[in-house]
N, CA, C and O of each residue as an XYZ file, in Angstrom:
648
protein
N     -44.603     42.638    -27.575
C     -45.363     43.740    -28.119
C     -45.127     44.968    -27.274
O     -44.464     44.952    -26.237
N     -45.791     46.173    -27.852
C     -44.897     47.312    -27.442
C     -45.904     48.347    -27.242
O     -45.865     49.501    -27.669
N     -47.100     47.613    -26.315
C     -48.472     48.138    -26.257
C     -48.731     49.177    -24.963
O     -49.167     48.897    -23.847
N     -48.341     50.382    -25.465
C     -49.033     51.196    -24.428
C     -50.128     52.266    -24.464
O     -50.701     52.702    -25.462
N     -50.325     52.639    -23.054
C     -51.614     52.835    -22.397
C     -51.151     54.284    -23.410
O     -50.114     54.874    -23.714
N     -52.948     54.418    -23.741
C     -52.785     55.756    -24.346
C     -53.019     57.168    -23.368
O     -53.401     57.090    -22.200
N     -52.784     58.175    -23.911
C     -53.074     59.372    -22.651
C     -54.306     59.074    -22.685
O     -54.930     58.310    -23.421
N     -54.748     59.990    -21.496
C     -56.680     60.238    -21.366
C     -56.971     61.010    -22.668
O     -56.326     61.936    -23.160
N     -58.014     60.454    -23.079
C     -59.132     61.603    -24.013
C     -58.167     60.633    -25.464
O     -58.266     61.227    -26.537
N     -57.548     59.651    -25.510
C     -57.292     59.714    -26.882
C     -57.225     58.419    -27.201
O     -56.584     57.625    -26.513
N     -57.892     58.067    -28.298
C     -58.342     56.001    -28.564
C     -57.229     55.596    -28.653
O     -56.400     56.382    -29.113
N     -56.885     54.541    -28.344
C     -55.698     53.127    -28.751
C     -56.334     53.360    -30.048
O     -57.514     53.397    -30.396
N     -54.902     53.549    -30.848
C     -54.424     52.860    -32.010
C     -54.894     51.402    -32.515
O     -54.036     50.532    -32.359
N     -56.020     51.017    -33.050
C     -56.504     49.814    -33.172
C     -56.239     48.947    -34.259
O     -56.597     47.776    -34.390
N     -55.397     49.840    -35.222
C     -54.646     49.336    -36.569
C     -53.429     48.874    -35.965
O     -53.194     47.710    -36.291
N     -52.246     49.574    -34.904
C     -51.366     49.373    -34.751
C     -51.416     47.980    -33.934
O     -50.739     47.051    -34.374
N     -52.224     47.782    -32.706
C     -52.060     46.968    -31.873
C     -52.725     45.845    -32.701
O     -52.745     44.756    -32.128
N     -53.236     45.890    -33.852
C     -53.800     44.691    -34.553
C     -52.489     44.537    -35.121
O     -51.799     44.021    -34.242
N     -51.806     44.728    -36.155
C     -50.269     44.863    -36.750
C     -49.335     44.131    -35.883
O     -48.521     43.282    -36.247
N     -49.523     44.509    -34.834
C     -48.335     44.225    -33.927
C     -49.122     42.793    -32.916
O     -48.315     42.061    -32.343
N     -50.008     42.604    -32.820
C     -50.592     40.803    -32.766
C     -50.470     40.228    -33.701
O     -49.809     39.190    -33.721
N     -51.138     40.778    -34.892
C     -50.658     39.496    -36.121
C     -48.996     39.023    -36.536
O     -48.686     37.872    -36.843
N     -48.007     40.228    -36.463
C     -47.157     39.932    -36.650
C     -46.382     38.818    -35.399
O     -45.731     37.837    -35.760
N     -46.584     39.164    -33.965
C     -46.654     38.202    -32.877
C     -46.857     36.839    -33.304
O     -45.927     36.032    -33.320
N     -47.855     36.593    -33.597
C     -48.234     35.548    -34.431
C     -47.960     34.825    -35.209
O     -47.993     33.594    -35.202
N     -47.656     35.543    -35.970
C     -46.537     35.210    -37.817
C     -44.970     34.837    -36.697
O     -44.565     33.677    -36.774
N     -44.386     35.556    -35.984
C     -43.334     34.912    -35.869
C     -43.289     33.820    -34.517
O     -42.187     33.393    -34.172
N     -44.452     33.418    -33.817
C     -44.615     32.443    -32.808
C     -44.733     31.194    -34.030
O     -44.257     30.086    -33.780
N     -45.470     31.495    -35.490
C     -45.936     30.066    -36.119
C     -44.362     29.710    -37.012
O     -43.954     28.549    -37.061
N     -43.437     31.089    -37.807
C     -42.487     30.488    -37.809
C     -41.541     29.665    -37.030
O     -40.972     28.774    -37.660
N     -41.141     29.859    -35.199
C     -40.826     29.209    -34.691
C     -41.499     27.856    -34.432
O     -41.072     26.926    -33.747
N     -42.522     27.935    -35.052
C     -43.478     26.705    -34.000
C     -43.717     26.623    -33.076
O     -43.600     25.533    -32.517
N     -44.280     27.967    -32.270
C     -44.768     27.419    -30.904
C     -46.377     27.756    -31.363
O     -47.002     28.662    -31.914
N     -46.575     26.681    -30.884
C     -47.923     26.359    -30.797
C     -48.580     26.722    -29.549
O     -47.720     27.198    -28.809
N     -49.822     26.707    -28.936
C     -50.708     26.238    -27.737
C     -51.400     24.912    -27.825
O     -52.354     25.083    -28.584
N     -51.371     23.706    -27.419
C     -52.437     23.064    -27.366
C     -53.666     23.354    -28.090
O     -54.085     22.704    -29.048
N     -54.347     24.623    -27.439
C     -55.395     25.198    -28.236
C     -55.619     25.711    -29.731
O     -56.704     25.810    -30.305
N     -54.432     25.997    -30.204
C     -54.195     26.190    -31.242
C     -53.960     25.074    -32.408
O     -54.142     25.166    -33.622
N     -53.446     23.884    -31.534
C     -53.113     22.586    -32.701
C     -54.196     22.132    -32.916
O     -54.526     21.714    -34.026
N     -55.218     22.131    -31.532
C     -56.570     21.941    -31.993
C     -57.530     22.206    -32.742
O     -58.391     21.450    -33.191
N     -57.322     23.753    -32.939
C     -57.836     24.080    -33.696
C     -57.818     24.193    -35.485
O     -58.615     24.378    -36.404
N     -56.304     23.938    -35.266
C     -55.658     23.327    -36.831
C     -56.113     22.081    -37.156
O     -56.494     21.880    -38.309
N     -56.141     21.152    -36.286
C     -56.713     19.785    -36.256
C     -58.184     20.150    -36.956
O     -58.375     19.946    -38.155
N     -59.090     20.651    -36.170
C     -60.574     21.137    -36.678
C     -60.843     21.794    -38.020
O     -61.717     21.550    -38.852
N     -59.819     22.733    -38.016
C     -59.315     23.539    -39.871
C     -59.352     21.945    -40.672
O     -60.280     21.554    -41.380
N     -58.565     21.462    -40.471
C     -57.848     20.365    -41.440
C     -59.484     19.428    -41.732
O     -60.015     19.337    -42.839
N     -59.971     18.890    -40.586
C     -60.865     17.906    -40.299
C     -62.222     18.365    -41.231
O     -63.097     17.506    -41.345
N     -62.351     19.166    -41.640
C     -63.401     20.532    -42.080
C     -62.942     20.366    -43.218
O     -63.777     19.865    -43.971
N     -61.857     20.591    -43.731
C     -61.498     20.543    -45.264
C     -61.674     19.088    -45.662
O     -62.020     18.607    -46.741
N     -61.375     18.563    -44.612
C     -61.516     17.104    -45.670
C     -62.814     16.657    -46.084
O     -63.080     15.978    -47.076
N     -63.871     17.280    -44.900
C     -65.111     16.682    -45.139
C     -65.713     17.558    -46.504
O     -66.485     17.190    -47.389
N     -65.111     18.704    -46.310
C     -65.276     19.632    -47.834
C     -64.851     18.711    -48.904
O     -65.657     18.226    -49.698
N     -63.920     18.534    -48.919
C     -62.977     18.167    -50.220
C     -63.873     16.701    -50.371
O     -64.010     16.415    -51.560
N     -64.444     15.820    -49.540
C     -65.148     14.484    -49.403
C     -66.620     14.896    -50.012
O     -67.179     14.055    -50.715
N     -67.270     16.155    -49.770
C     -68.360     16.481    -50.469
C     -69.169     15.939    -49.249
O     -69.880     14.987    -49.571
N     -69.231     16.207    -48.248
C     -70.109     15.492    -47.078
C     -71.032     16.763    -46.855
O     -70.547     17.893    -46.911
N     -72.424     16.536    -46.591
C     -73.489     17.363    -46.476
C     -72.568     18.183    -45.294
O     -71.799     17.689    -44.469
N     -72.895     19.501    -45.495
C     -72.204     20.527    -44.083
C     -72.942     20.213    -42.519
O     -72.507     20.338    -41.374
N     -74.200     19.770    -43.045
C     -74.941     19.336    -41.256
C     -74.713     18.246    -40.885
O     -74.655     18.024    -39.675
N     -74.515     17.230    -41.826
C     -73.805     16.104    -41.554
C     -72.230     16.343    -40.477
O     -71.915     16.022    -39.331
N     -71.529     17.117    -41.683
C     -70.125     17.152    -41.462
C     -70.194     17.986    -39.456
O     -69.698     17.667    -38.376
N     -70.727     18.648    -39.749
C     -71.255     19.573    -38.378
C     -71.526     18.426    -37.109
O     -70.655     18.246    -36.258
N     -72.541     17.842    -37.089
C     -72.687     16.568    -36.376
C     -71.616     15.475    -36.362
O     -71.507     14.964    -35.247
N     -70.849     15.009    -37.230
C     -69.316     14.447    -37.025
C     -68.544     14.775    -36.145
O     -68.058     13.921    -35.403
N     -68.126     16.652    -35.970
C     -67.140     17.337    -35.755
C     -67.501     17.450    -34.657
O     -66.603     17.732    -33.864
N     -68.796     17.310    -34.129
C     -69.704     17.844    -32.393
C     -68.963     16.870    -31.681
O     -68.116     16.033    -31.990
N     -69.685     17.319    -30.352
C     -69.280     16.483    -29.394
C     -69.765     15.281    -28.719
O     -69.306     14.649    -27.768
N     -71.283     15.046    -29.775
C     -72.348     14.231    -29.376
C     -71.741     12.911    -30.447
O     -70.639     13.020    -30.984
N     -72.435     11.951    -30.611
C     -72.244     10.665    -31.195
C     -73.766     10.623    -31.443
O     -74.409      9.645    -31.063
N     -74.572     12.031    -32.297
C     -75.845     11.489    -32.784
C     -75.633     11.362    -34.143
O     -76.632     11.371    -34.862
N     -74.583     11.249    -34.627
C     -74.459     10.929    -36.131
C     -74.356      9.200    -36.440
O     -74.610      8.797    -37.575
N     -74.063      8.474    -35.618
C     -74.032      7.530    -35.544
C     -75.407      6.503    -36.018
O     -76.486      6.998    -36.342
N     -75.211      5.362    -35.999
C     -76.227      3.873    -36.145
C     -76.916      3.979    -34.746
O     -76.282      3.967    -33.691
N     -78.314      4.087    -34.839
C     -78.922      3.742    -33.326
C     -79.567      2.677    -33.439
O     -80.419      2.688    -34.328
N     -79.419      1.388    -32.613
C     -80.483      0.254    -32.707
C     -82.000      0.397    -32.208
O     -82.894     -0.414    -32.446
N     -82.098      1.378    -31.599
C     -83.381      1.831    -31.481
C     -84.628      2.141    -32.249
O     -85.817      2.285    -31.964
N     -83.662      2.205    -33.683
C     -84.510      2.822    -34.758
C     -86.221      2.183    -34.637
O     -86.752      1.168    -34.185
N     -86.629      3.345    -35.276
C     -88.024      3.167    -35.439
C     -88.220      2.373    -37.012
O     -87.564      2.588    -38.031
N     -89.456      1.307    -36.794
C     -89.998      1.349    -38.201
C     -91.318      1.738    -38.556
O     -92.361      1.450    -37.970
N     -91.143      2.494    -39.680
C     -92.673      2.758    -39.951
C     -92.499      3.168    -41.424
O     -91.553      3.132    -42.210
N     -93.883      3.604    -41.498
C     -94.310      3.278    -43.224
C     -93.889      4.463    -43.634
O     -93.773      5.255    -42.699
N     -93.507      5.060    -45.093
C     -93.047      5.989    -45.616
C     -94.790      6.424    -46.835
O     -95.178      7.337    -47.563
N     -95.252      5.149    -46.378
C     -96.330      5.315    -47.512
C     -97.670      5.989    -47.117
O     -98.123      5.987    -45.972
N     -98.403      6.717    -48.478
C     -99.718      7.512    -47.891
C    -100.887      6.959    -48.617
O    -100.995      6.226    -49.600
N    -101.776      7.574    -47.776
C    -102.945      6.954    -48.390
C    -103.853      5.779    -47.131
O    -103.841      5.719    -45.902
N    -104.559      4.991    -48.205
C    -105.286      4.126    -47.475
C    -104.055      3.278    -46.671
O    -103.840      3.167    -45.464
N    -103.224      2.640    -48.031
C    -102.550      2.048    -47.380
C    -101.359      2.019    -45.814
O    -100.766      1.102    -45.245
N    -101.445      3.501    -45.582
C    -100.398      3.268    -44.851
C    -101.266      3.985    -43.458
O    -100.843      4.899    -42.750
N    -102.924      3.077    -43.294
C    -103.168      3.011    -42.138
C    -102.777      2.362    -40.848
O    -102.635      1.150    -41.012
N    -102.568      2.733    -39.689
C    -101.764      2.006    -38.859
C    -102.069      0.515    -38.861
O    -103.176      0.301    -39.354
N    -101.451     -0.548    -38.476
C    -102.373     -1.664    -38.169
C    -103.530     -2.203    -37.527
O    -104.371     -3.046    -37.841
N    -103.291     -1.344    -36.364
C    -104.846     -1.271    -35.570
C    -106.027     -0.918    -36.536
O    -107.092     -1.528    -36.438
N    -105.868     -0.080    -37.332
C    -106.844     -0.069    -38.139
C    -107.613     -0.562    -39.845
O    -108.654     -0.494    -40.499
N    -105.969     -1.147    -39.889
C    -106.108     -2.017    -40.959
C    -106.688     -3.844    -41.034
O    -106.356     -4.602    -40.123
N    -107.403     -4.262    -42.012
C    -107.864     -5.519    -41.374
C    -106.825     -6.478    -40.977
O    -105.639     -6.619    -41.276
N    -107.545     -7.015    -40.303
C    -106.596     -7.965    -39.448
C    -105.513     -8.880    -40.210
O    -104.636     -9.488    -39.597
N    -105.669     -8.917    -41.647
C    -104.737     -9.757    -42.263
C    -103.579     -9.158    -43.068
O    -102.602     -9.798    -43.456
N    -103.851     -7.585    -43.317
C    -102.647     -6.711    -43.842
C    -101.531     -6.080    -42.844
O    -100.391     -5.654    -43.026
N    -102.355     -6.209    -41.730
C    -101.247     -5.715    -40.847
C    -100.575     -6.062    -39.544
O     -99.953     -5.419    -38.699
N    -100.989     -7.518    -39.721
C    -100.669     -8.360    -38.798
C     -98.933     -9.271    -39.209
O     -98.042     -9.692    -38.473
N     -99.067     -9.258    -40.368
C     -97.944    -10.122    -40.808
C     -96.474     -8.965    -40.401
O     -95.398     -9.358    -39.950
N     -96.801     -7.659    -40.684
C     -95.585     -6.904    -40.198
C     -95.304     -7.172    -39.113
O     -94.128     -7.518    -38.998
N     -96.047     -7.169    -37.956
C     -96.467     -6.632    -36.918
C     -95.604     -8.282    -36.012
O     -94.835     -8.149    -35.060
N     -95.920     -9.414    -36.499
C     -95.193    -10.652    -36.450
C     -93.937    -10.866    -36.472
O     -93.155    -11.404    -35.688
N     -93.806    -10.193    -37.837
C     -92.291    -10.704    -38.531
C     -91.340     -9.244    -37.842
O     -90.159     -9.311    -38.181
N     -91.571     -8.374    -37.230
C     -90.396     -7.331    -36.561
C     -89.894     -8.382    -35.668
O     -89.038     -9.210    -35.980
N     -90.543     -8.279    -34.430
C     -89.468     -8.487    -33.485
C     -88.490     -9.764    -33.822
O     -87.531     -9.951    -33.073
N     -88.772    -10.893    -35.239
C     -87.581    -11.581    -35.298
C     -86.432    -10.777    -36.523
O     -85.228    -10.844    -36.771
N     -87.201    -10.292    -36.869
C     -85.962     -9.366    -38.304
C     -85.352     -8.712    -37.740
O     -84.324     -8.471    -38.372
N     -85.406     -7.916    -36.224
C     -84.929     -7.524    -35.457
C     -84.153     -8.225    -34.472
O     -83.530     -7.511    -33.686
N     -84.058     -9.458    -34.348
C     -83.356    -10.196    -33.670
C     -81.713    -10.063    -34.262
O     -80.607     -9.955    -33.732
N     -82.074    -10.114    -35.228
C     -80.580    -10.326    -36.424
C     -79.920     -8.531    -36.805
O     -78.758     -8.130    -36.866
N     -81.068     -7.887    -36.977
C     -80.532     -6.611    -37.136
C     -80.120     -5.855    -36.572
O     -79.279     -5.083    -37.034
N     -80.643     -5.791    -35.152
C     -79.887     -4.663    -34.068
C     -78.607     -5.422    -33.840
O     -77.731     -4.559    -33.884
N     -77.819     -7.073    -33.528
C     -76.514     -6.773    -33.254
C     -75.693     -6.266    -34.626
O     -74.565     -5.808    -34.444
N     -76.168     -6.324    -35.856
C     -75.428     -5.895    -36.846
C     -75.290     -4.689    -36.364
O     -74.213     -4.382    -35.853
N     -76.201     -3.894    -36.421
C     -76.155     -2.391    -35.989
C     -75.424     -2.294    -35.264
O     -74.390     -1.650    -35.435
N     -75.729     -2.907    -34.216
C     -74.598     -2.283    -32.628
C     -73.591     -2.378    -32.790
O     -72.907     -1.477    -32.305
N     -72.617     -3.864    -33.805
C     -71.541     -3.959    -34.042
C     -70.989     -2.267    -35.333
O     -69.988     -1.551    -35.342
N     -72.366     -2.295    -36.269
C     -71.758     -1.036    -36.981
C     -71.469      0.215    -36.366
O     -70.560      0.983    -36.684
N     -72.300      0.361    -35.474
C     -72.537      1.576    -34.776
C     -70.838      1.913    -33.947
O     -70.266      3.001    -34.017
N     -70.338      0.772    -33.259
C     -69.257      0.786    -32.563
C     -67.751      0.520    -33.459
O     -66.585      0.712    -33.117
N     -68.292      0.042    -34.626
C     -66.882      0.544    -35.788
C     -66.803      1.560    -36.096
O     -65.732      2.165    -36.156
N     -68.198      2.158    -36.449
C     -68.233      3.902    -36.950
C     -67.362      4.458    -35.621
O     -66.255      4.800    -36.038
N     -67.447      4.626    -34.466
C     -67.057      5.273    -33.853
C     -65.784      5.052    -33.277
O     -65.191      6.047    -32.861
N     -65.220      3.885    -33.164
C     -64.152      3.627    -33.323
C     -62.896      4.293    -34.186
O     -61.815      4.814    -33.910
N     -63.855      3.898    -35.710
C     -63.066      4.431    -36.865
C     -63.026      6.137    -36.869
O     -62.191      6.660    -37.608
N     -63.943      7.034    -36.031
C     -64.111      8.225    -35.731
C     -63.218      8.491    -35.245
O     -62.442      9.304    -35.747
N     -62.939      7.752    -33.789
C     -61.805      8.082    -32.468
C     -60.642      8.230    -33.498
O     -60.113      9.330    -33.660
N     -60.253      7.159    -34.174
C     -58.501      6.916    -34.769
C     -58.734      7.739    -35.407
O     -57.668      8.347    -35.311
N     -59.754      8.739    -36.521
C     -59.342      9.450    -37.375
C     -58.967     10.621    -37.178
O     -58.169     11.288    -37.836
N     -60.075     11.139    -35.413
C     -59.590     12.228    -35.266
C     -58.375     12.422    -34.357
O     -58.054     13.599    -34.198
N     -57.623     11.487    -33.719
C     -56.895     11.339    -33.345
C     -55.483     11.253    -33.974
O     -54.360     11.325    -33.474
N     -55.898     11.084    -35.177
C     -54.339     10.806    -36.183
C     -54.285     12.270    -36.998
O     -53.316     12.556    -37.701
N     -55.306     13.065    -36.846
C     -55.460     13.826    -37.787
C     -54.623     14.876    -36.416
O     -53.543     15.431    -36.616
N     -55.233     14.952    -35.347
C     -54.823     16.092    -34.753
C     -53.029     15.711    -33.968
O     -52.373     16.522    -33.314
N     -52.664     14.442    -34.269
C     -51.672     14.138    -33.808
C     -50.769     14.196    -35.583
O     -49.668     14.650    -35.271
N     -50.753     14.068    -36.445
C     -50.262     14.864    -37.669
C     -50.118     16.090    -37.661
O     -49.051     16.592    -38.017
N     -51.113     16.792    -37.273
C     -50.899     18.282    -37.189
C     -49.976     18.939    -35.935
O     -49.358     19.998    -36.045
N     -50.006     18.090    -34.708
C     -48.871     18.454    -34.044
C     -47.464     18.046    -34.162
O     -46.593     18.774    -33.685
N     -47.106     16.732    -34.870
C     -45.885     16.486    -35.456
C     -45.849     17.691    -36.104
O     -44.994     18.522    -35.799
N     -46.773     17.926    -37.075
C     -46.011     19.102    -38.107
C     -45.645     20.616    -37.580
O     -44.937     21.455    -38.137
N     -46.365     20.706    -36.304
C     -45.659     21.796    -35.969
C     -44.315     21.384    -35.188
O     -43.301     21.924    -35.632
N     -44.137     20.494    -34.070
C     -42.894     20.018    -33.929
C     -41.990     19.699    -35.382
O     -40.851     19.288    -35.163
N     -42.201     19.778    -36.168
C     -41.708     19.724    -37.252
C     -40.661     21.259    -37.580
O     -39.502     21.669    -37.643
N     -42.108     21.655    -37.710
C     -41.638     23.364    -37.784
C     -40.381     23.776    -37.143
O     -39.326     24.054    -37.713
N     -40.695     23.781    -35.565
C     -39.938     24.238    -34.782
C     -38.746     23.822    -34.388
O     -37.869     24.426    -33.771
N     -38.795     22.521    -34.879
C     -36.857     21.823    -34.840
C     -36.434     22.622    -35.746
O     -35.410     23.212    -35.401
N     -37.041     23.029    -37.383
C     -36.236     23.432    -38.481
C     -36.074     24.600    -38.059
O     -35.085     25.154    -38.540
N     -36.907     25.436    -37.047
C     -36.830     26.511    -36.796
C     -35.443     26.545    -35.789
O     -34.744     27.559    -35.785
N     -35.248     25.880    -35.307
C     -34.075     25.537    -34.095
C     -33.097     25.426    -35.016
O     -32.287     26.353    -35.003
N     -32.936     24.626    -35.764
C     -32.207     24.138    -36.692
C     -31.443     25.608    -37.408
O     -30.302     26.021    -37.199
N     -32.428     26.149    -38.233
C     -31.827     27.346    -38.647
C     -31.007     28.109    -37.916
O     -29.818     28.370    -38.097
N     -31.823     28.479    -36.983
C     -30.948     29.412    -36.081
C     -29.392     28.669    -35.140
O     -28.505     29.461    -34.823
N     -29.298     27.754    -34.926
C     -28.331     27.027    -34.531
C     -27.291     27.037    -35.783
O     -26.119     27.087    -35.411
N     -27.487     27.000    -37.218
C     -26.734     26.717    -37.890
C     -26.076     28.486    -38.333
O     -25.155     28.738    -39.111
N     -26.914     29.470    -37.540
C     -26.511     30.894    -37.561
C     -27.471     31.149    -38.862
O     -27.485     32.379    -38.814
N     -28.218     30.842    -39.902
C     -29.441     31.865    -40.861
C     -29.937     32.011    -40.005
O     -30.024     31.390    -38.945
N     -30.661     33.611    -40.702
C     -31.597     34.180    -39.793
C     -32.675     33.009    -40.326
O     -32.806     32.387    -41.380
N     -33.357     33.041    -39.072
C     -35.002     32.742    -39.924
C     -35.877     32.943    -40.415
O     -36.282     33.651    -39.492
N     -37.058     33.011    -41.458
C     -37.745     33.680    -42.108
C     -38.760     33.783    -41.108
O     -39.063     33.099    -40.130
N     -39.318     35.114    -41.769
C     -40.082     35.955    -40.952
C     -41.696     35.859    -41.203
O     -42.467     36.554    -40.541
């Protein structure tokens, strides 16, 4: 680029030096050079469309793409009643025979359910690792892709497109 200092008293050209980065740009992506930072961020473009194109809630998809694993199965889960009214007084205060039988039967329904969970919980994320891993390792083949054909051209003497 061909960016110089302007005299005193008079603004940089902010159309030109934009013109002359984007075009920088345009011909770093025809060659294929990438940054690291940049494949990543194609990786994240790509990863985003799919969850678009999949129809996945956007806060969902948002929590996927983070850096946390709270989208996941927790065996911790809580149970409790969804219901209102009389009925869905706690047990302590319900008579002793409506709300005792829940109160029994958890900790063995839970015996069986948290390793399911834990085992789901650790496929989900598993199956997370490989996806985003294949996704952002596709997107850097394809720019190594790019940039051989880009080698390619010019070795065979065409100019290359611009």
């Amino acid at each position: 680029m061909s960016q110089s200092v302007p005299p005193a008293g008079e603004a940089p050209d902010v159309v030109r030096i934009m013109k002359e980065i984007r075009e920088s740009i345009q011909r770093k992506r025809a060659q294929g050079i990438y940054t690291d930072e940049e494949v990543e961020s194609l990786t994240s473009l790509r990863l985003r469309a799919y969850g678009e194109e999949a129809r996945i809630d956007g806060k969902l998809l948002e929590r996927l793409l983070g850096p946390t694993h709270d989208w996941n199965i927790a065996t911790d889960y809580l149970i409790r009643t969804q219901r209102t009214g009389p009925s869905a007084r706690p047990a302590s205060d319900a008579p002793p025979v409506a709300g005792s039988p829940k109160k029994l039967v958890r900790p063995f329904v839970r015996l069986y359910t948290d390793h399911l969970l834990n085992r789901q919980a650790q496929i989900n994320l598993y199956l997370a690792h490989l996806l985003h891993n294949n996704v952002r390792e596709t997107a850097r083949l394809q720019v190594e892709l790019q940039a051989l054909r880009h080698r390619l051209k010019v070795l065979e003497g065409e100019k290359p497109p611009e």
